[in-house]
């Protein structure tokens, strides 16, 4: 009997889909923008990670947490204002830097956890307007308008260390009643966010910062909905992020998901999302923070996220005189130079249909235009043999060229079936990431679940690039500082299956990498390719030493050659590997290598 979906469920599903569609439409500019600036600037910027000569009391060294971590008195903390150099402070310079960096929006900390408002707030005395004649949000709004960038505001709604009833983590010990917390909510959060959305023109996004779900926090869902509904009422186009405390799954009306701090995307999503990231470690300026990420690492973070439909919001922590640390501005300007040449492959681009980890040379984005379809191959490592392999795209490209080449000089290529081999010039055009463009007349079809040819011409067949990808396969992650690689524990006979496209037929060697600590030669590998079969014993791989003199012995993984297989002609091949351990023995399988 055919089961029908109950009416209430249908209604629920269609409401969900409808809400998500609205969200995606509202957030279209955000998805296209891909790259934004985050600014952490407030009283803490003047402390620079130290209080009365003592470094911030927490290893994670987030300088903007100094008030809480070092148990500072409110009156003393506000005294940090004396260290601000107001003649030199010009928020327009931050906006100009964002523009030069190729960023499309800016999100500034209007109020961070310390509770201090960077604008002239009528509902609290703990604001810049009470101590100076400056209103940083107004200045930012004007500068953004002038330079054509969108303005977002960070507002710490959950945590507020200043208000008598705001949340600080010590309340886990000393408690707070829901009524007290609601007093904070109604007399500070609601009216302050109302001010921000009323007095400063268009606010493109509100960035809240509760990194746990409301179910685990003092904030109630009703309070969050009150806040969100007010935003919808005041500025219907303003985006709201998931750190409001409501996940996108729980409330599809949330506009975009914010990942963890410095957490990059790991899979393609079809809703808008974003990684907040720092150039070094701290968000607010910290004088001893030196873990600067390189320009190429930052560019790869941006590209990696774009290749999965994500956004990248990169933070600057200016000093109390407004200066942006040189290491930050230098990297941002370098990113801007790269985007000036290659931005077409990032802005308004999308994730392509192939698996994100398909190729070992870099990442792919794509852009469906009216009469054509472009693939952008972001080459992180310029292949030594000057050949770039693209596996899994069926159509023949109309032309291929380097994005940096204004003349669009065609690159030579060969295409058979689902494999394209591109001849690259000997020098990579960009020291960071070079982009190769493939133009098609329409969106090309793909072969899914194919294991790509690696840059050095072999096929690395791993548990996760099998025909059915990770389905039903449980991979034991790498351990012992990576000295034990990721593997599958095989206890009973198990068969792994891959699909590869061989463009250069002939004889190829087959190796299996595994670890086996049982009795010698008990068990068997069998590889079946086309009509050929190879077998090999599962022999002991022994132990290896992790570090000298530490008595740290690791089960060894070794690569064993099983022989050679003849591939008679170019084409698609199914490859099977069966592993049969002897009774009561187990084998840890890593990968198979064919070349
Ligand atoms: C964390 C921190 C905060 C920082 C934010 C940025 O939530 O509490 O200091 O503003 O991450 O993502």
Coordinates of C-alpha atoms and ligand atoms in Angstrom, one line a residue:
X1 CA 0.0 0.0 0.0
X2 CA 1.3 3.5 -0.9
X3 CA 1.7 5.6 2.2
X4 CA 0.8 9.3 1.8
X5 CA 2.5 12.1 3.7
X6 CA 0.2 13.5 6.4
X7 CA -1.3 17.0 5.6
X8 CA 0.3 18.7 8.6
X9 CA 3.7 17.4 7.6
X10 CA 3.2 18.7 4.1
X11 CA 2.3 22.1 5.4
X12 CA 5.3 22.1 7.7
X13 CA 7.7 21.1 4.8
X14 CA 6.3 23.7 2.5
X15 CA 6.6 26.4 5.1
X16 CA 10.2 25.4 5.7
X17 CA 11.0 25.5 2.0
X18 CA 9.2 28.8 1.5
X19 CA 11.0 30.4 4.4
X20 CA 14.4 29.2 3.2
X21 CA 13.6 30.5 -0.3
X22 CA 12.8 33.9 1.1
X23 CA 16.0 33.8 3.1
X24 CA 18.1 32.9 0.1
X25 CA 16.5 35.8 -1.9
X26 CA 17.1 38.3 0.9
X27 CA 20.7 37.1 1.2
X28 CA 21.5 37.0 -2.5
X29 CA 23.8 40.0 -2.2
X30 CA 25.6 38.3 0.7
X31 CA 26.1 35.1 -1.2
X32 CA 27.4 37.0 -4.2
X33 CA 29.7 39.2 -2.1
X34 CA 31.7 36.2 -0.6
X35 CA 34.2 38.5 1.2
X36 CA 33.6 40.9 4.0
X37 CA 35.5 42.7 6.8
X38 CA 34.9 42.2 10.5
X39 CA 36.1 44.9 12.8
X40 CA 36.6 44.4 16.5
X41 CA 37.2 47.7 18.1
X42 CA 36.2 49.0 21.5
X43 CA 37.6 50.0 24.9
X44 CA 39.5 46.7 25.0
X45 CA 41.6 47.8 22.0
X46 CA 43.4 50.3 24.3
X47 CA 44.3 47.5 26.8
X48 CA 46.1 45.6 24.0
X49 CA 45.9 42.3 25.8
X50 CA 47.4 43.5 29.1
X51 CA 45.9 44.9 32.3
X52 CA 48.2 46.6 34.9
X53 CA 51.2 44.8 33.4
X54 CA 49.5 41.3 33.5
X55 CA 48.7 39.5 30.3
X56 CA 45.2 38.4 29.6
X57 CA 44.3 35.5 31.9
X58 CA 43.4 32.9 29.4
X59 CA 45.4 30.9 26.9
X60 CA 43.1 31.7 24.1
X61 CA 44.1 35.3 24.3
X62 CA 41.0 37.0 22.9
X63 CA 41.9 40.6 23.8
X64 CA 38.3 41.7 23.8
X65 CA 37.7 39.5 26.8
X66 CA 40.1 41.3 29.2
X67 CA 37.4 42.9 31.2
X68 CA 35.9 39.6 32.2
X69 CA 39.1 37.5 32.3
X70 CA 41.2 39.9 34.4
X71 CA 38.3 40.9 36.7
X72 CA 38.4 44.6 35.9
X73 CA 36.2 47.2 37.7
X74 CA 33.8 49.0 35.4
X75 CA 35.1 52.5 36.4
X76 CA 38.6 51.5 35.8
X77 CA 37.8 49.9 32.5
X78 CA 36.1 52.9 31.1
X79 CA 39.2 54.8 32.0
X80 CA 40.8 53.1 29.0
X81 CA 39.1 55.9 27.0
X82 CA 42.0 58.1 28.0
X83 CA 44.2 56.1 25.7
X84 CA 42.2 56.8 22.6
X85 CA 43.6 59.2 20.2
X86 CA 40.5 60.8 18.8
X87 CA 42.2 63.2 16.3
X88 CA 43.7 60.3 14.6
X89 CA 40.8 57.9 14.6
X90 CA 39.0 57.8 11.3
X91 CA 36.7 54.9 10.6
X92 CA 36.6 55.9 6.9
X93 CA 40.2 54.5 6.7
X94 CA 38.9 51.1 7.7
X95 CA 36.2 51.2 5.1
X96 CA 38.7 52.3 2.4
X97 CA 41.0 49.4 3.4
X98 CA 38.0 47.0 3.1
X99 CA 37.3 48.4 -0.4
X100 CA 40.9 48.0 -1.4
X101 CA 40.9 44.4 -0.1
X102 CA 38.0 43.6 -2.4
X103 CA 35.6 43.2 0.5
X104 CA 31.9 44.0 -0.1
X105 CA 30.6 44.5 3.4
X106 CA 31.9 45.5 6.8
X107 CA 30.6 44.3 10.2
X108 CA 31.7 46.4 13.2
X109 CA 31.3 45.6 16.9
X110 CA 28.6 48.2 17.8
X111 CA 28.5 46.6 21.3
X112 CA 30.8 43.7 22.3
X113 CA 30.5 41.6 25.5
X114 CA 31.8 44.4 27.6
X115 CA 28.5 46.2 27.1
X116 CA 30.0 49.5 25.9
X117 CA 28.1 51.1 22.9
X118 CA 30.2 52.7 20.2
X119 CA 27.4 55.1 19.4
X120 CA 25.4 57.7 21.1
X121 CA 22.8 55.5 22.9
X122 CA 20.0 57.2 24.6
X123 CA 19.1 54.1 26.6
X124 CA 22.4 53.5 28.4
X125 CA 25.1 55.8 29.8
X126 CA 27.7 53.2 29.0
X127 CA 28.2 54.5 25.5
X128 CA 30.6 56.6 23.5
X129 CA 28.2 59.5 23.3
X130 CA 28.4 59.9 27.1
X131 CA 32.1 60.4 27.1
X132 CA 33.0 61.9 23.7
X133 CA 31.4 63.7 20.9
X134 CA 31.9 60.8 18.5
X135 CA 29.5 58.3 17.2
X136 CA 31.4 55.5 15.4
X137 CA 28.4 53.8 14.0
X138 CA 27.3 57.1 12.3
X139 CA 30.8 57.6 10.9
X140 CA 30.9 54.0 9.7
X141 CA 27.4 54.3 8.1
X142 CA 28.5 57.5 6.2
X143 CA 31.8 56.0 5.1
X144 CA 30.2 52.8 3.9
X145 CA 27.6 54.8 1.9
X146 CA 30.3 56.9 0.4
X147 CA 32.4 54.0 -0.7
X148 CA 29.6 51.7 -1.7
X149 CA 30.0 49.0 0.9
X150 CA 27.3 47.4 3.0
X151 CA 27.3 47.9 6.7
X152 CA 26.7 45.1 9.2
X153 CA 26.6 45.5 13.0
X154 CA 27.8 43.1 15.6
X155 CA 25.7 43.3 18.8
X156 CA 26.4 41.1 21.8
X157 CA 22.9 40.3 22.9
X158 CA 23.4 37.3 25.2
X159 CA 26.5 38.3 27.0
X160 CA 26.8 41.8 28.6
X161 CA 29.2 42.2 31.4
X162 CA 28.1 45.8 32.2
X163 CA 24.4 45.6 32.9
X164 CA 23.4 44.4 36.3
X165 CA 21.3 41.6 34.8
X166 CA 23.2 40.9 31.6
X167 CA 24.7 37.5 31.1
X168 CA 28.2 36.8 32.2
X169 CA 29.5 33.3 32.8
X170 CA 29.8 33.7 36.5
X171 CA 26.1 33.6 36.7
X172 CA 26.5 29.8 36.2
X173 CA 27.6 29.9 39.8
X174 CA 25.7 32.7 41.3
X175 CA 22.5 32.4 39.2
X176 CA 20.0 34.9 37.7
X177 CA 16.3 34.7 37.4
X178 CA 14.5 34.8 34.1
X179 CA 12.7 38.0 35.3
X180 CA 16.0 39.7 36.0
X181 CA 17.4 38.6 32.6
X182 CA 14.3 39.9 30.9
X183 CA 14.8 43.3 32.5
X184 CA 18.2 43.5 30.8
X185 CA 16.6 42.3 27.6
X186 CA 13.8 44.8 27.6
X187 CA 15.7 47.8 28.8
X188 CA 19.0 47.4 27.0
X189 CA 18.9 44.9 24.1
X190 CA 15.6 45.7 22.5
X191 CA 15.9 49.5 22.7
X192 CA 19.5 49.5 21.6
X193 CA 19.0 47.3 18.6
X194 CA 16.0 49.6 17.8
X195 CA 18.3 52.6 17.9
X196 CA 20.8 50.9 15.6
X197 CA 18.1 50.0 13.1
X198 CA 16.4 53.4 13.2
X199 CA 19.1 56.0 13.2
X200 CA 21.8 54.9 10.8
X201 CA 20.1 54.2 7.5
X202 CA 20.2 50.8 5.9
X203 CA 21.8 48.1 8.0
X204 CA 22.6 45.1 5.8
X205 CA 23.1 42.6 8.5
X206 CA 22.9 42.1 12.3
X207 CA 25.6 39.8 13.6
X208 CA 24.7 38.3 17.0
X209 CA 27.1 36.2 19.0
X210 CA 25.5 33.5 21.0
X211 CA 27.6 30.4 20.0
X212 CA 25.3 28.0 21.9
X213 CA 21.7 27.2 21.2
X214 CA 19.0 29.1 23.3
X215 CA 18.0 25.7 24.9
X216 CA 21.4 25.7 26.7
X217 CA 21.3 29.4 27.6
X218 CA 19.5 31.9 29.8
X219 CA 17.9 33.5 26.7
X220 CA 14.4 32.2 25.8
X221 CA 13.2 31.5 22.3
X222 CA 10.5 34.1 22.8
X223 CA 13.1 36.8 23.6
X224 CA 15.0 35.8 20.4
X225 CA 11.9 35.9 18.3
X226 CA 10.9 39.3 19.8
X227 CA 14.3 40.6 18.7
X228 CA 14.1 39.0 15.3
X229 CA 10.6 40.2 14.7
X230 CA 11.6 43.7 15.6
X231 CA 14.4 43.6 13.0
X232 CA 12.0 42.3 10.4
X233 CA 9.6 45.1 11.2
X234 CA 12.2 47.9 11.2
X235 CA 14.4 46.8 8.3
X236 CA 12.9 43.9 6.4
X237 CA 16.0 43.4 4.2
X238 CA 18.4 43.2 7.1
X239 CA 20.0 39.7 7.5
X240 CA 20.2 37.9 10.8
X241 CA 22.9 35.3 11.5
X242 CA 22.5 32.0 13.3
X243 CA 24.5 33.0 16.3
X244 CA 21.3 34.8 17.3
X245 CA 20.9 31.4 19.0
X246 CA 18.5 29.9 16.6
X247 CA 19.9 27.4 14.1
X248 CA 18.9 27.5 10.4
X249 CA 17.4 24.1 10.9
X250 CA 15.2 25.2 13.8
X251 CA 14.2 28.5 12.1
X252 CA 14.6 28.6 8.3
X253 CA 13.9 32.3 8.5
X254 CA 17.5 32.8 9.9
X255 CA 19.4 34.3 6.9
X256 CA 22.8 32.7 7.2
X257 CA 24.7 30.3 9.3
X258 CA 27.8 31.5 11.1
X259 CA 30.4 28.7 11.6
X260 CA 32.7 28.6 14.6
X261 CA 35.5 31.1 15.0
X262 CA 38.1 30.5 12.3
X263 CA 36.2 27.4 11.2
X264 CA 36.3 26.9 7.5
X265 CA 33.6 25.1 5.4
X266 CA 33.9 21.4 4.9
X267 CA 30.9 20.7 2.7
X268 CA 28.7 22.3 0.1
X269 CA 25.5 23.9 1.4
X270 CA 22.6 25.4 -0.4
X271 CA 21.8 27.9 2.3
X272 CA 24.0 31.0 2.9
X273 CA 26.8 30.6 5.4
X274 CA 29.9 32.3 6.6
X275 CA 33.2 31.8 8.4
X276 CA 34.3 34.5 10.8
X277 CA 38.1 34.6 10.8
X278 CA 41.1 36.4 12.1
X279 CA 44.4 37.3 10.5
X280 CA 46.4 36.2 13.6
X281 CA 44.5 34.9 16.6
X282 CA 42.8 37.6 18.7
X283 CA 39.8 39.6 17.4
X284 CA 40.5 42.8 19.3
X285 CA 44.1 44.2 19.0
X286 CA 46.5 42.2 21.1
X287 CA 50.1 43.5 21.3
X288 CA 51.7 40.1 21.6
X289 CA 49.7 38.2 19.0
X290 CA 52.0 37.1 16.2
X291 CA 50.4 34.1 14.6
X292 CA 49.9 35.9 11.3
X293 CA 48.3 33.7 8.6
X294 CA 49.9 34.1 5.3
X295 CA 48.2 35.9 2.4
X296 CA 48.0 32.6 0.5
X297 CA 46.5 30.8 3.4
X298 CA 43.8 33.6 3.7
X299 CA 43.2 33.5 0.0
X300 CA 42.8 29.8 0.1
X301 CA 40.3 30.1 2.9
X302 CA 38.2 32.6 0.9
X303 CA 38.4 30.4 -2.2
X304 CA 37.7 27.2 -0.3
X305 CA 34.6 28.7 1.2
X306 CA 33.4 30.1 -2.1
X307 CA 33.9 26.7 -3.7
X308 CA 31.3 25.4 -1.1
X309 CA 28.9 28.3 -1.5
X310 CA 30.2 30.1 1.6
X311 CA 31.3 33.5 2.7
X312 CA 34.5 34.6 4.4
X313 CA 34.5 37.5 6.9
X314 CA 38.0 38.5 7.8
X315 CA 38.7 40.5 11.0
X316 CA 40.8 43.5 11.6
X317 CA 41.5 44.7 15.2
X318 CA 42.6 48.3 14.9
X319 CA 44.5 50.0 17.8
X320 CA 43.1 52.7 20.0
X321 CA 44.5 55.3 17.6
X322 CA 42.7 53.8 14.7
X323 CA 45.8 52.2 13.1
X324 CA 45.4 48.8 11.5
X325 CA 48.4 46.6 12.3
X326 CA 50.7 46.5 9.3
X327 CA 50.7 42.7 9.1
X328 CA 46.9 42.9 8.6
X329 CA 46.7 45.8 6.2
X330 CA 49.6 44.3 4.1
X331 CA 47.8 41.0 3.8
X332 CA 44.4 42.6 3.0
X333 CA 45.9 44.8 0.3
X334 CA 47.6 41.7 -1.3
X335 CA 44.3 39.9 -1.3
X336 CA 42.7 42.9 -2.9
X337 CA 45.4 42.9 -5.7
X338 CA 44.6 39.2 -6.3
X339 CA 40.9 39.8 -6.4
X340 CA 41.4 42.7 -8.8
X341 CA 42.7 40.2 -11.3
X342 CA 40.8 37.1 -10.3
X343 CA 37.7 38.3 -8.5
X344 CA 35.5 37.1 -11.3
X345 CA 36.1 33.6 -10.0
X346 CA 35.0 34.4 -6.5
X347 CA 32.2 37.1 -6.6
X348 CA 28.9 35.7 -7.6
X349 CA 30.4 32.3 -8.2
X350 CA 29.0 29.0 -7.0
X351 CA 30.1 25.6 -5.9
X352 CA 30.4 23.2 -8.8
X353 CA 28.7 19.8 -8.9
X354 CA 31.8 17.6 -8.5
X355 CA 32.9 16.5 -5.0
X356 CA 34.8 19.3 -3.3
X357 CA 37.8 17.1 -2.6
X358 CA 37.9 15.6 -6.1
X359 CA 41.2 17.1 -7.3
X360 CA 44.5 17.5 -5.5
X361 CA 45.6 20.7 -7.2
X362 CA 43.0 23.0 -5.7
X363 CA 39.4 24.1 -5.8
X364 CA 36.7 24.8 -8.4
X365 CA 34.0 27.5 -8.6
X366 CA 31.6 28.0 -11.4
X367 CA 29.4 30.7 -12.9
X368 CA 26.4 30.0 -15.1
X369 CA 26.1 33.1 -17.4
X370 CA 23.3 33.7 -19.8
X371 CA 24.8 32.1 -22.9
X372 CA 27.7 30.2 -21.4
X373 CA 29.0 28.4 -18.4
X374 CA 32.4 29.0 -16.8
X375 CA 34.4 26.7 -14.6
X376 CA 37.2 28.4 -12.6
X377 CA 40.0 26.0 -11.6
X378 CA 41.9 27.5 -8.7
X379 CA 45.3 26.0 -9.0
X380 CA 47.1 26.0 -5.6
X381 CA 50.1 24.0 -6.8
X382 CA 51.3 24.5 -10.3
X383 CA 51.9 21.0 -11.6
X384 CA 55.5 20.1 -12.2
X385 CA 54.7 18.5 -15.5
X386 CA 52.7 21.6 -16.6
X387 CA 49.6 19.5 -17.1
X388 CA 46.3 20.2 -15.3
X389 CA 44.0 17.2 -15.1
X390 CA 40.2 17.7 -14.7
X391 CA 38.3 14.4 -14.1
X392 CA 34.6 14.0 -14.2
X393 CA 33.4 16.7 -16.6
X394 CA 31.9 15.2 -19.8
X395 CA 31.6 18.1 -22.2
X396 CA 34.4 19.5 -24.4
X397 CA 35.2 23.1 -23.3
X398 CA 34.9 25.8 -26.0
X399 CA 38.0 27.5 -24.8
X400 CA 40.4 27.5 -21.9
X401 CA 42.5 30.4 -20.8
X402 CA 44.2 32.0 -17.7
X403 CA 41.9 34.4 -15.9
X404 CA 44.9 36.8 -15.5
X405 CA 45.4 36.9 -19.3
X406 CA 43.5 39.9 -20.7
X407 CA 44.0 38.5 -24.2
X408 CA 42.4 35.2 -23.2
X409 CA 45.1 33.3 -25.1
X410 CA 43.8 29.8 -25.6
X411 CA 45.6 27.0 -23.7
X412 CA 46.0 23.8 -25.6
X413 CA 44.1 20.8 -24.2
X414 CA 42.9 17.3 -24.9
X415 CA 39.5 16.0 -24.0
X416 CA 38.4 12.4 -24.0
X417 CA 35.1 11.4 -22.6
X418 CA 35.1 12.7 -19.0
X419 CA 38.8 13.7 -18.8
X420 CA 40.4 17.0 -19.8
X421 CA 44.1 17.5 -19.8
X422 CA 45.2 21.1 -20.1
X423 CA 48.7 22.3 -21.1
X424 CA 49.9 25.0 -18.8
X425 CA 52.5 27.7 -19.4
X426 CA 55.7 26.9 -17.5
X427 CA 55.5 29.8 -15.1
X428 CA 52.5 30.1 -12.9
X429 CA 50.9 33.6 -13.5
X430 CA 50.2 34.3 -9.8
X431 CA 52.5 33.5 -6.8
X432 CA 49.5 32.6 -4.6
X433 CA 46.7 31.0 -6.6
X434 CA 46.4 31.0 -10.4
X435 CA 43.0 30.6 -12.0
X436 CA 42.3 28.6 -15.2
X437 CA 39.0 29.3 -16.9
X438 CA 37.1 26.7 -18.9
X439 CA 34.2 28.0 -21.0
X440 CA 31.3 25.8 -22.1
X441 CA 28.2 26.6 -24.1
X442 CA 26.0 25.3 -21.2
X443 CA 26.3 23.6 -17.8
X444 CA 28.4 20.5 -18.5
X445 CA 27.2 17.1 -17.2
X446 CA 29.5 15.3 -14.8
X447 CA 30.3 11.8 -13.8
X448 CA 29.9 11.6 -10.1
X449 CA 31.8 9.3 -7.7
X450 CA 34.8 9.0 -10.0
X451 CA 38.3 9.0 -8.4
X452 CA 40.3 11.7 -10.1
X453 CA 43.7 11.3 -11.7
X454 CA 46.2 12.9 -9.3
X455 CA 48.6 15.6 -10.4
X456 CA 51.5 13.1 -10.6
X457 CA 49.6 10.8 -12.9
X458 CA 48.4 8.1 -10.5
X459 CA 45.1 7.2 -9.0
X460 CA 44.8 7.3 -5.2
X461 CA 41.9 5.1 -4.3
X462 CA 40.8 5.8 -0.8
X463 CA 37.9 4.7 1.4
X464 CA 36.2 8.1 0.8
X465 CA 36.4 8.4 -3.0
X466 CA 34.7 5.0 -3.6
X467 CA 31.7 4.7 -5.9
X468 CA 29.3 5.3 -3.0
X469 CA 31.5 7.7 -1.2
X470 CA 31.3 7.4 2.6
X471 CA 28.1 5.4 2.6
X472 CA 28.3 2.5 5.1
X473 CA 32.0 3.0 5.5
X474 CA 33.3 3.9 8.8
X475 CA 36.8 5.5 8.6
X476 CA 39.0 5.6 11.6
X477 CA 40.5 9.1 11.6
X478 CA 44.2 9.7 11.7
X479 CA 45.7 9.6 15.2
X480 CA 48.9 9.9 17.2
X481 CA 49.7 13.3 15.6
X482 CA 48.9 11.9 12.2
X483 CA 51.6 9.2 12.3
X484 CA 48.7 6.6 12.1
X485 CA 46.9 7.6 9.0
X486 CA 43.1 7.4 8.5
X487 CA 42.1 3.9 7.6
X488 CA 39.2 1.3 7.6
X489 CA 39.4 -1.6 10.1
X490 CA 38.6 -4.7 8.1
X491 CA 37.6 -7.7 10.3
X492 CA 35.6 -9.8 7.9
X493 CA 35.9 -10.0 4.1
X494 CA 35.1 -6.5 2.7
X495 CA 35.1 -5.2 -0.9
X496 CA 35.9 -1.7 -1.9
X497 CA 34.8 -0.3 -5.3
X498 CA 36.1 2.6 -7.3
X499 CA 35.5 4.0 -10.8
X500 CA 38.4 5.6 -12.7
X501 CA 38.9 7.0 -16.1
X502 CA 42.1 5.9 -17.7
X503 CA 43.3 8.2 -20.5
X504 CA 46.7 6.6 -21.0
X505 CA 46.2 2.8 -21.4
X506 CA 49.0 0.3 -20.8
X507 CA 50.6 -1.5 -17.9
X508 CA 50.1 0.0 -14.4
X509 CA 51.4 -1.1 -11.0
X510 CA 49.0 -1.7 -8.2
X511 CA 50.0 -1.0 -4.6
X512 CA 48.0 -1.5 -1.4
X513 CA 48.9 0.4 1.8
X514 CA 47.8 -1.2 5.0
X515 CA 48.8 -2.2 8.5
X516 CA 48.6 -5.8 9.8
X517 CA 49.9 -7.0 13.2
X518 CA 48.7 -10.6 13.1
X519 CA 50.4 -13.8 12.0
X520 CA 52.5 -13.7 8.9
X521 CA 50.7 -14.3 5.6
X522 CA 47.3 -14.9 6.9
X523 CA 44.7 -13.5 4.7
X524 CA 44.5 -12.2 1.1
X525 CA 44.0 -9.2 -1.1
X526 CA 42.3 -9.6 -4.4
X527 CA 42.2 -6.8 -7.0
X528 CA 39.8 -7.1 -9.9
X529 CA 40.1 -4.7 -12.8
X530 CA 38.3 -5.4 -16.1
X531 CA 39.1 -9.0 -16.9
X532 CA 42.3 -9.1 -14.8
X533 CA 42.8 -10.2 -11.3
X534 CA 45.8 -9.8 -8.9
X535 CA 46.2 -11.4 -5.5
X536 CA 48.6 -10.9 -2.7
X537 CA 49.2 -12.1 0.9
X538 CA 48.4 -10.0 3.8
X539 CA 51.8 -10.0 5.5
X540 CA 52.9 -8.5 8.8
X541 CA 53.8 -4.8 8.5
X542 CA 55.5 -4.5 11.9
X543 CA 55.9 -1.4 14.1
X544 CA 57.6 1.9 13.6
X545 CA 59.0 4.5 16.1
X546 CA 57.2 7.8 16.6
X547 CA 59.9 9.8 18.4
X548 CA 63.3 8.6 19.5
X549 CA 63.7 7.4 23.1
X550 CA 60.0 7.8 24.0
X551 CA 59.1 4.2 23.8
X552 CA 56.4 5.3 21.4
X553 CA 55.8 2.4 18.9
X554 CA 53.2 2.7 16.3
X555 CA 51.6 0.1 14.1
X556 CA 53.2 0.5 10.8
X557 CA 51.4 1.2 7.5
X558 CA 53.3 -0.1 4.5
X559 CA 52.7 -0.1 0.8
X560 CA 52.8 -3.5 -0.9
X561 CA 53.1 -4.0 -4.6
X562 CA 50.6 -6.6 -5.9
X563 CA 51.8 -6.6 -9.5
X564 CA 50.9 -5.0 -12.8
X565 CA 47.6 -4.8 -14.6
X566 CA 47.2 -4.1 -18.3
X567 CA 44.6 -1.5 -19.3
X568 CA 43.9 -2.3 -22.9
X569 CA 42.3 1.0 -24.0
X570 CA 41.3 4.4 -22.8
X571 CA 38.0 4.4 -20.9
X572 CA 36.2 4.0 -17.7
X573 CA 37.2 1.1 -15.5
X574 CA 35.6 -0.4 -12.4
X575 CA 38.1 -1.4 -9.8
X576 CA 37.4 -3.7 -6.9
X577 CA 39.6 -4.6 -3.9
X578 CA 38.5 -7.5 -1.7
X579 CA 40.3 -7.8 1.7
X580 CA 39.9 -11.2 3.4
X581 CA 41.6 -11.3 6.8
X582 CA 42.2 -14.7 8.3
X583 CA 39.8 -15.7 11.1
X584 CA 40.0 -13.6 14.2
X585 CA 42.5 -11.2 12.5
X586 CA 42.0 -7.7 11.3
X587 CA 43.7 -5.5 8.7
X588 CA 43.8 -1.7 8.7
X589 CA 43.3 -0.6 5.1
X590 CA 44.6 2.8 4.0
X591 CA 44.6 3.2 0.2
X592 CA 45.3 1.6 -3.1
X593 CA 47.6 3.3 -5.6
X594 CA 47.6 2.6 -9.4
X595 CA 50.1 4.1 -11.7
Ligands
LIG1 C1 33.5 34.7 20.0 C2 34.1 35.6 21.1 C3 34.2 37.0 20.6 C4 34.4 37.2 19.2 C5 33.6 36.3 18.3 C6 33.9 36.4 16.8 O1 32.2 34.5 20.1 O2 33.4 35.5 22.3 O3 35.1 37.7 21.4 O4 33.8 38.4 19.0 O5 33.8 35.0 18.7 O6 33.4 35.4 16.1

